[in-house]
mmCIF file of C-alpha atoms in Angstrom:
data_model
loop_
_atom_site.group_PDB
_atom_site.id
_atom_site.type_symbol
_atom_site.label_atom_id
_atom_site.label_comp_id
_atom_site.label_asym_id
_atom_site.label_seq_id
_atom_site.Cartn_x
_atom_site.Cartn_y
_atom_site.Cartn_z
ATOM 1 C CA MET Y 3 -131.794 -110.325 243.338
ATOM 2 C CA VAL Y 4 -131.188 -110.688 247.076
ATOM 3 C CA VAL Y 5 -131.261 -107.874 249.625
ATOM 4 C CA LEU Y 6 -129.073 -108.549 252.678
ATOM 5 C CA LYS Y 7 -129.307 -106.613 255.944
ATOM 6 C CA LEU Y 8 -126.297 -106.743 258.268
ATOM 7 C CA GLY Y 9 -127.647 -105.940 261.720
ATOM 8 C CA GLY Y 10 -126.023 -103.184 263.744
ATOM 9 C CA SER Y 11 -125.576 -105.610 266.631
ATOM 10 C CA VAL Y 12 -123.532 -107.879 264.341
ATOM 11 C CA VAL Y 13 -121.221 -105.281 262.796
ATOM 12 C CA THR Y 14 -120.749 -103.027 265.855
ATOM 13 C CA ILE Y 15 -120.207 -103.246 269.589
ATOM 14 C CA LYS Y 16 -123.660 -101.887 270.229
ATOM 15 C CA ASN Y 17 -123.023 -100.270 273.615
ATOM 16 C CA GLY Y 18 -119.678 -98.890 272.513
ATOM 17 C CA ILE Y 19 -118.827 -95.552 270.949
ATOM 18 C CA MET Y 20 -118.161 -95.966 267.225
ATOM 19 C CA GLN Y 21 -116.610 -99.405 267.690
ATOM 20 C CA SER Y 22 -116.951 -101.850 264.805
ATOM 21 C CA ARG Y 23 -116.625 -105.619 265.056
ATOM 22 C CA LYS Y 24 -113.954 -105.901 262.392
ATOM 23 C CA GLY Y 25 -113.503 -109.652 262.757
ATOM 24 C CA ALA Y 26 -117.213 -110.277 262.194
ATOM 25 C CA ILE Y 27 -117.277 -107.817 259.291
ATOM 26 C CA ASN Y 28 -114.316 -109.522 257.603
ATOM 27 C CA ARG Y 29 -115.864 -112.980 258.013
ATOM 28 C CA LEU Y 30 -119.148 -111.775 256.535
ATOM 29 C CA ALA Y 31 -117.351 -110.081 253.644
ATOM 30 C CA LYS Y 32 -115.582 -113.344 252.803
ATOM 31 C CA ALA Y 33 -118.862 -115.290 253.041
ATOM 32 C CA ILE Y 34 -120.548 -112.820 250.684
ATOM 33 C CA ALA Y 35 -117.633 -113.108 248.256
ATOM 34 C CA GLN Y 36 -117.856 -116.903 248.397
ATOM 35 C CA ALA Y 37 -121.606 -116.830 247.709
ATOM 36 C CA ARG Y 38 -120.962 -114.707 244.613
ATOM 37 C CA LEU Y 39 -118.297 -117.157 243.436
ATOM 38 C CA GLU Y 40 -120.641 -120.076 243.986
ATOM 39 C CA GLN Y 41 -123.458 -118.326 242.127
ATOM 40 C CA PRO Y 42 -121.844 -115.911 239.627
ATOM 41 C CA GLY Y 43 -125.173 -114.479 238.481
ATOM 42 C CA LEU Y 44 -126.174 -113.425 241.997
ATOM 43 C CA SER Y 45 -127.353 -109.801 242.116
ATOM 44 C CA LEU Y 46 -126.986 -108.390 245.593
ATOM 45 C CA ILE Y 47 -127.748 -105.252 247.594
ATOM 46 C CA LEU Y 48 -126.466 -104.799 251.142
ATOM 47 C CA VAL Y 49 -127.860 -102.618 253.899
ATOM 48 C CA ASN Y 50 -125.960 -102.275 257.168
ATOM 49 C CA GLY Y 51 -127.469 -101.182 260.453
ATOM 50 C CA ALA Y 52 -125.931 -98.240 262.308
ATOM 51 C CA GLY Y 53 -125.455 -99.835 265.730
ATOM 52 C CA CYS Y 54 -123.402 -97.688 268.086
ATOM 53 C CA PHE Y 55 -122.295 -95.438 265.211
ATOM 54 C CA GLY Y 56 -125.747 -93.880 264.980
ATOM 55 C CA HIS Y 57 -128.125 -94.612 267.819
ATOM 56 C CA ALA Y 58 -126.063 -93.022 270.593
ATOM 57 C CA VAL Y 59 -125.701 -89.733 268.673
ATOM 58 C CA VAL Y 60 -129.439 -89.588 267.916
ATOM 59 C CA LYS Y 61 -130.315 -90.150 271.581
ATOM 60 C CA LYS Y 62 -127.668 -87.766 272.925
ATOM 61 C CA HIS Y 63 -128.846 -84.814 270.842
ATOM 62 C CA GLU Y 64 -132.573 -85.634 271.140
ATOM 63 C CA ILE Y 65 -133.217 -85.532 267.404
ATOM 64 C CA LYS Y 66 -135.297 -88.694 267.204
ATOM 65 C CA ASP Y 67 -138.486 -86.619 267.043
ATOM 66 C CA GLY Y 68 -137.410 -83.848 264.720
ATOM 67 C CA VAL Y 69 -134.757 -81.367 263.642
ATOM 68 C CA ARG Y 70 -135.413 -77.649 264.008
ATOM 69 C CA THR Y 71 -132.591 -75.776 265.752
ATOM 70 C CA LEU Y 72 -129.036 -75.109 264.571
ATOM 71 C CA GLU Y 73 -127.728 -77.484 267.238
ATOM 72 C CA GLN Y 74 -130.054 -80.212 265.977
ATOM 73 C CA LYS Y 75 -128.996 -79.613 262.372
ATOM 74 C CA ILE Y 76 -125.366 -80.012 263.395
ATOM 75 C CA ALA Y 77 -126.356 -83.243 265.178
ATOM 76 C CA PHE Y 78 -128.145 -84.365 261.979
ATOM 77 C CA ALA Y 79 -124.934 -83.890 259.982
ATOM 78 C CA ASP Y 80 -122.829 -85.454 262.746
ATOM 79 C CA THR Y 81 -125.053 -88.545 262.777
ATOM 80 C CA HIS Y 82 -124.695 -88.896 259.015
ATOM 81 C CA TRP Y 83 -120.916 -88.538 259.291
ATOM 82 C CA CYS Y 84 -120.757 -91.226 261.993
ATOM 83 C CA VAL Y 85 -122.872 -93.821 260.184
ATOM 84 C CA ASN Y 86 -120.974 -93.152 256.968
ATOM 85 C CA GLN Y 87 -117.740 -94.120 258.756
ATOM 86 C CA LEU Y 88 -119.174 -97.557 259.562
ATOM 87 C CA ASN Y 89 -120.391 -97.997 256.002
ATOM 88 C CA GLN Y 90 -116.896 -97.284 254.690
ATOM 89 C CA ILE Y 91 -115.388 -99.881 257.054
ATOM 90 C CA ILE Y 92 -117.820 -102.477 255.683
ATOM 91 C CA VAL Y 93 -117.258 -101.450 252.058
ATOM 92 C CA ARG Y 94 -113.482 -101.669 252.567
ATOM 93 C CA ALA Y 95 -113.808 -105.216 253.939
ATOM 94 C CA LEU Y 96 -115.958 -106.222 250.970
ATOM 95 C CA LEU Y 97 -113.479 -104.743 248.497
ATOM 96 C CA ASP Y 98 -110.615 -106.569 250.203
ATOM 97 C CA ALA Y 99 -112.620 -109.811 249.892
ATOM 98 C CA GLY Y 100 -113.111 -109.271 246.159
ATOM 99 C CA VAL Y 101 -116.647 -107.862 246.162
ATOM 100 C CA PRO Y 102 -117.188 -104.768 243.942
ATOM 101 C CA ALA Y 103 -119.048 -102.892 246.669
ATOM 102 C CA ILE Y 104 -119.945 -99.210 246.617
ATOM 103 C CA GLY Y 105 -121.407 -97.267 249.534
ATOM 104 C CA LEU Y 106 -124.538 -95.246 248.748
ATOM 105 C CA PRO Y 107 -125.768 -92.693 251.336
ATOM 106 C CA PRO Y 108 -129.558 -92.790 251.800
ATOM 107 C CA SER Y 109 -129.540 -89.079 252.715
ATOM 108 C CA SER Y 110 -128.548 -88.297 249.118
ATOM 109 C CA LEU Y 111 -131.169 -90.523 247.491
ATOM 110 C CA LEU Y 112 -134.326 -90.498 249.597
ATOM 111 C CA ASN Y 113 -136.672 -88.252 251.589
ATOM 112 C CA GLN Y 114 -139.127 -89.153 254.320
ATOM 113 C CA GLU Y 115 -142.522 -87.898 255.420
ATOM 114 C CA ASN Y 116 -143.139 -88.260 259.149
ATOM 115 C CA LYS Y 117 -140.473 -90.980 259.509
ATOM 116 C CA ARG Y 118 -141.597 -93.040 256.511
ATOM 117 C CA ILE Y 119 -139.911 -93.232 253.103
ATOM 118 C CA ALA Y 120 -141.731 -90.859 250.744
ATOM 119 C CA ASN Y 121 -139.525 -91.054 247.659
ATOM 120 C CA PHE Y 122 -136.352 -92.912 246.757
ATOM 121 C CA ASP Y 123 -134.396 -92.269 243.553
ATOM 122 C CA LEU Y 124 -133.322 -95.731 242.411
ATOM 123 C CA THR Y 125 -131.878 -94.718 239.038
ATOM 124 C CA LYS Y 126 -128.229 -95.017 240.099
ATOM 125 C CA VAL Y 127 -128.956 -98.140 242.133
ATOM 126 C CA ARG Y 128 -130.297 -99.930 239.063
ATOM 127 C CA GLN Y 129 -127.332 -98.751 236.997
ATOM 128 C CA PHE Y 130 -124.802 -100.045 239.536
ATOM 129 C CA ILE Y 131 -126.568 -103.425 239.732
ATOM 130 C CA GLU Y 132 -126.720 -103.754 235.948
ATOM 131 C CA PHE Y 133 -123.006 -102.901 235.855
ATOM 132 C CA GLY Y 134 -122.325 -105.829 238.211
ATOM 133 C CA MET Y 135 -121.585 -103.856 241.365
ATOM 134 C CA VAL Y 136 -122.954 -104.308 244.890
ATOM 135 C CA PRO Y 137 -124.605 -101.196 246.375
ATOM 136 C CA VAL Y 138 -124.236 -100.901 250.152
ATOM 137 C CA PHE Y 139 -126.810 -98.728 251.949
ATOM 138 C CA TYR Y 140 -127.073 -98.044 255.662
ATOM 139 C CA GLY Y 141 -129.304 -96.662 258.384
ATOM 140 C CA ASP Y 142 -129.003 -92.892 258.072
ATOM 141 C CA PHE Y 143 -130.453 -89.525 259.053
ATOM 142 C CA VAL Y 144 -132.371 -87.972 256.152
ATOM 143 C CA LEU Y 145 -134.535 -84.977 255.281
ATOM 144 C CA ASP Y 146 -138.153 -85.278 256.410
ATOM 145 C CA SER Y 147 -140.953 -83.002 255.149
ATOM 146 C CA VAL Y 148 -142.725 -83.128 258.527
ATOM 147 C CA GLN Y 149 -139.942 -83.650 261.077
ATOM 148 C CA GLY Y 150 -137.205 -81.684 259.336
ATOM 149 C CA GLY Y 151 -134.976 -84.718 259.649
ATOM 150 C CA SER Y 152 -135.527 -88.302 260.785
ATOM 151 C CA VAL Y 153 -133.906 -91.716 261.028
ATOM 152 C CA VAL Y 154 -134.405 -94.093 258.135
ATOM 153 C CA SER Y 155 -133.586 -97.538 259.454
ATOM 154 C CA GLY Y 156 -132.144 -100.414 257.505
ATOM 155 C CA ASP Y 157 -135.331 -102.291 258.348
ATOM 156 C CA GLN Y 158 -137.279 -99.759 256.274
ATOM 157 C CA ILE Y 159 -134.771 -99.621 253.439
ATOM 158 C CA VAL Y 160 -134.549 -103.397 252.918
ATOM 159 C CA PRO Y 161 -138.240 -104.112 252.186
ATOM 160 C CA TYR Y 162 -138.547 -100.950 250.092
ATOM 161 C CA LEU Y 163 -135.654 -102.035 247.872
ATOM 162 C CA ALA Y 164 -136.908 -105.621 247.752
ATOM 163 C CA ARG Y 165 -140.336 -104.487 246.599
ATOM 164 C CA GLU Y 166 -139.205 -101.904 244.055
ATOM 165 C CA LEU Y 167 -136.393 -104.027 242.594
ATOM 166 C CA LYS Y 168 -138.400 -107.278 242.722
ATOM 167 C CA ALA Y 169 -135.993 -109.239 244.913
ATOM 168 C CA THR Y 170 -136.387 -113.006 245.178
ATOM 169 C CA ARG Y 171 -135.635 -112.967 248.915
ATOM 170 C CA MET Y 172 -134.481 -110.836 251.826
ATOM 171 C CA VAL Y 173 -131.873 -112.011 254.321
ATOM 172 C CA PHE Y 174 -131.479 -110.469 257.769
ATOM 173 C CA ALA Y 175 -128.251 -111.206 259.633
ATOM 174 C CA SER Y 176 -129.123 -110.693 263.293
ATOM 175 C CA ASP Y 177 -127.201 -111.472 266.480
ATOM 176 C CA VAL Y 178 -129.547 -114.344 267.390
ATOM 177 C CA ASP Y 179 -130.521 -117.570 265.610
ATOM 178 C CA GLY Y 180 -133.842 -116.194 264.341
ATOM 179 C CA VAL Y 181 -137.209 -115.111 265.711
ATOM 180 C CA CYS Y 182 -137.563 -116.562 269.200
ATOM 181 C CA ASP Y 183 -140.531 -116.876 271.551
ATOM 182 C CA SER Y 184 -138.667 -114.716 274.095
ATOM 183 C CA ASP Y 185 -135.385 -112.815 274.231
ATOM 184 C CA PRO Y 186 -132.590 -115.446 274.008
ATOM 185 C CA LYS Y 187 -130.172 -112.960 275.577
ATOM 186 C CA THR Y 188 -132.108 -113.031 278.830
ATOM 187 C CA ASN Y 189 -133.818 -116.423 278.582
ATOM 188 C CA PRO Y 190 -131.517 -119.403 277.871
ATOM 189 C CA ASN Y 191 -134.618 -121.538 277.271
ATOM 190 C CA ALA Y 192 -135.907 -119.341 274.457
ATOM 191 C CA VAL Y 193 -137.056 -121.352 271.453
ATOM 192 C CA CYS Y 194 -136.546 -120.058 267.921
ATOM 193 C CA VAL Y 195 -139.502 -120.266 265.564
ATOM 194 C CA ARG Y 196 -138.512 -121.870 262.265
ATOM 195 C CA LEU Y 197 -141.458 -120.512 260.272
ATOM 196 C CA VAL Y 198 -143.572 -117.381 260.693
ATOM 197 C CA CYS Y 199 -146.626 -117.670 258.462
ATOM 198 C CA GLU Y 200 -150.203 -116.416 258.186
ATOM 199 C CA LYS Y 201 -151.386 -119.047 260.651
ATOM 200 C CA ASN Y 202 -149.018 -118.213 263.540
ATOM 201 C CA LYS Y 203 -147.918 -114.584 262.951
ATOM 202 C CA TYR Y 204 -150.085 -113.048 265.694
ATOM 203 C CA GLU Y 205 -149.070 -115.712 268.192
ATOM 204 C CA VAL Y 206 -145.389 -115.053 267.438
ATOM 205 C CA LEU Y 207 -145.813 -111.273 267.727
ATOM 206 C CA ALA Y 208 -147.588 -111.648 271.067
ATOM 207 C CA LYS Y 209 -144.620 -113.553 272.487
ATOM 208 C CA LEU Y 210 -141.901 -111.291 271.151
ATOM 209 C CA GLU Y 211 -140.189 -108.899 273.510
ATOM 210 C CA GLY Y 212 -138.093 -105.846 272.675
ATOM 211 C CA ALA Y 213 -134.417 -106.475 272.118
ATOM 212 C CA LYS Y 214 -132.280 -106.622 275.254
ATOM 213 C CA THR Y 215 -130.647 -103.351 274.203
ATOM 214 C CA THR Y 216 -133.466 -101.245 272.774
ATOM 215 C CA ASP Y 217 -132.312 -98.809 270.094
ATOM 216 C CA VAL Y 218 -134.072 -95.958 268.320
ATOM 217 C CA THR Y 219 -135.419 -98.269 265.602
ATOM 218 C CA GLY Y 220 -137.130 -100.789 267.920
ATOM 219 C CA GLY Y 221 -136.463 -104.394 268.926
ATOM 220 C CA MET Y 222 -137.258 -107.667 267.164
ATOM 221 C CA LYS Y 223 -141.020 -107.127 267.433
ATOM 222 C CA GLY Y 224 -140.706 -103.789 265.651
ATOM 223 C CA LYS Y 225 -138.565 -105.368 262.952
ATOM 224 C CA ILE Y 226 -141.029 -108.196 262.319
ATOM 225 C CA ASN Y 227 -143.963 -105.762 262.210
ATOM 226 C CA GLU Y 228 -142.043 -103.796 259.588
ATOM 227 C CA LEU Y 229 -141.625 -106.910 257.450
ATOM 228 C CA LEU Y 230 -144.911 -108.830 257.668
ATOM 229 C CA GLU Y 231 -146.611 -107.056 254.775
ATOM 230 C CA GLU Y 232 -143.565 -107.498 252.545
ATOM 231 C CA ALA Y 233 -143.353 -111.193 253.429
ATOM 232 C CA LYS Y 234 -146.565 -111.694 251.435
ATOM 233 C CA ILE Y 235 -144.531 -110.944 248.313
ATOM 234 C CA THR Y 236 -140.909 -111.773 249.146
ATOM 235 C CA PRO Y 237 -139.731 -114.519 251.547
ATOM 236 C CA ILE Y 238 -137.507 -113.374 254.392
ATOM 237 C CA PHE Y 239 -134.736 -115.364 256.060
ATOM 238 C CA ILE Y 240 -133.514 -114.308 259.512
ATOM 239 C CA VAL Y 241 -130.216 -115.952 260.457
ATOM 240 C CA ASN Y 242 -127.392 -115.486 262.939
ATOM 241 C CA GLY Y 243 -124.906 -113.063 261.414
ATOM 242 C CA ASN Y 244 -122.253 -114.232 263.849
ATOM 243 C CA ARG Y 245 -122.269 -117.471 261.853
ATOM 244 C CA ALA Y 246 -121.039 -116.234 258.478
ATOM 245 C CA LYS Y 247 -121.591 -119.592 256.756
ATOM 246 C CA ARG Y 248 -125.298 -119.367 257.565
ATOM 247 C CA VAL Y 249 -125.464 -115.989 255.861
ATOM 248 C CA GLN Y 250 -123.712 -117.489 252.843
ATOM 249 C CA LYS Y 251 -126.237 -120.341 252.655
ATOM 250 C CA ALA Y 252 -129.185 -117.965 253.050
ATOM 251 C CA LEU Y 253 -127.899 -115.780 250.209
ATOM 252 C CA LEU Y 254 -127.852 -118.854 247.979
ATOM 253 C CA GLY Y 255 -131.309 -119.988 249.066
ATOM 254 C CA LYS Y 256 -129.995 -123.144 250.719
ATOM 255 C CA LYS Y 257 -131.464 -124.832 253.779
ATOM 256 C CA VAL Y 258 -130.100 -123.023 256.836
ATOM 257 C CA LYS Y 259 -130.734 -122.729 260.565
ATOM 258 C CA GLY Y 260 -132.864 -119.653 261.175
ATOM 259 C CA THR Y 261 -136.394 -118.333 260.696
ATOM 260 C CA LEU Y 262 -138.275 -118.140 257.421
ATOM 261 C CA VAL Y 263 -140.987 -115.456 257.297
ATOM 262 C CA LYS Y 264 -143.451 -116.218 254.513
ATOM 263 C CA ILE Y 265 -147.024 -114.991 254.725
#
């Protein structure tokens, strides 16, 4: 079992308004299909980030810190509608590539408590996997017992699924080559760290900066913080999603340019 996260910055034009990167999505879909052909027994779950389909709406309507008013509830539903559109674009590309993908909305399957996953009904997920299908989740806006509603990011969903479904590895397709000692988008001399382990994790975190375009789910430092505990159980590969072949290799557990997080 492998859980793959397609970063929002890979599948969308992040500063755009509901603009997907269809070429990148199609290339990734074909790479995923090829990995399944190469390893027919590969069980796979996908999670796509929301990118510009979600973050802009959340910021515009100021619902990051809770949903109370009618206007905010409409914004909640609007955010879900927007991110669902992106998910359907990705699912369509996967289907066209020969992958039996099915989009599953987190808002229908999980609840949060103060912005953290409180419960997640995985019954249908397990059934789809056993049936040989590929569930595709996404960053979404969900019910929250404290906030009313809150964002559940793909970076929360991936480790939760990996832990509960006992994945052998997690793969994160980002828009950079891996975890770097500074932001490679602003520093051309940034060096990517090939291994984040118990010995160097604090040093790496100290050097990390927020992503060049900070979204409502945090930059690279926030993402790594989210994953460190899980990396004690399940190894994590972070690769450049703009290089579809690297994603394919990572899915198959092959040697690939990127960062391995293993604590």
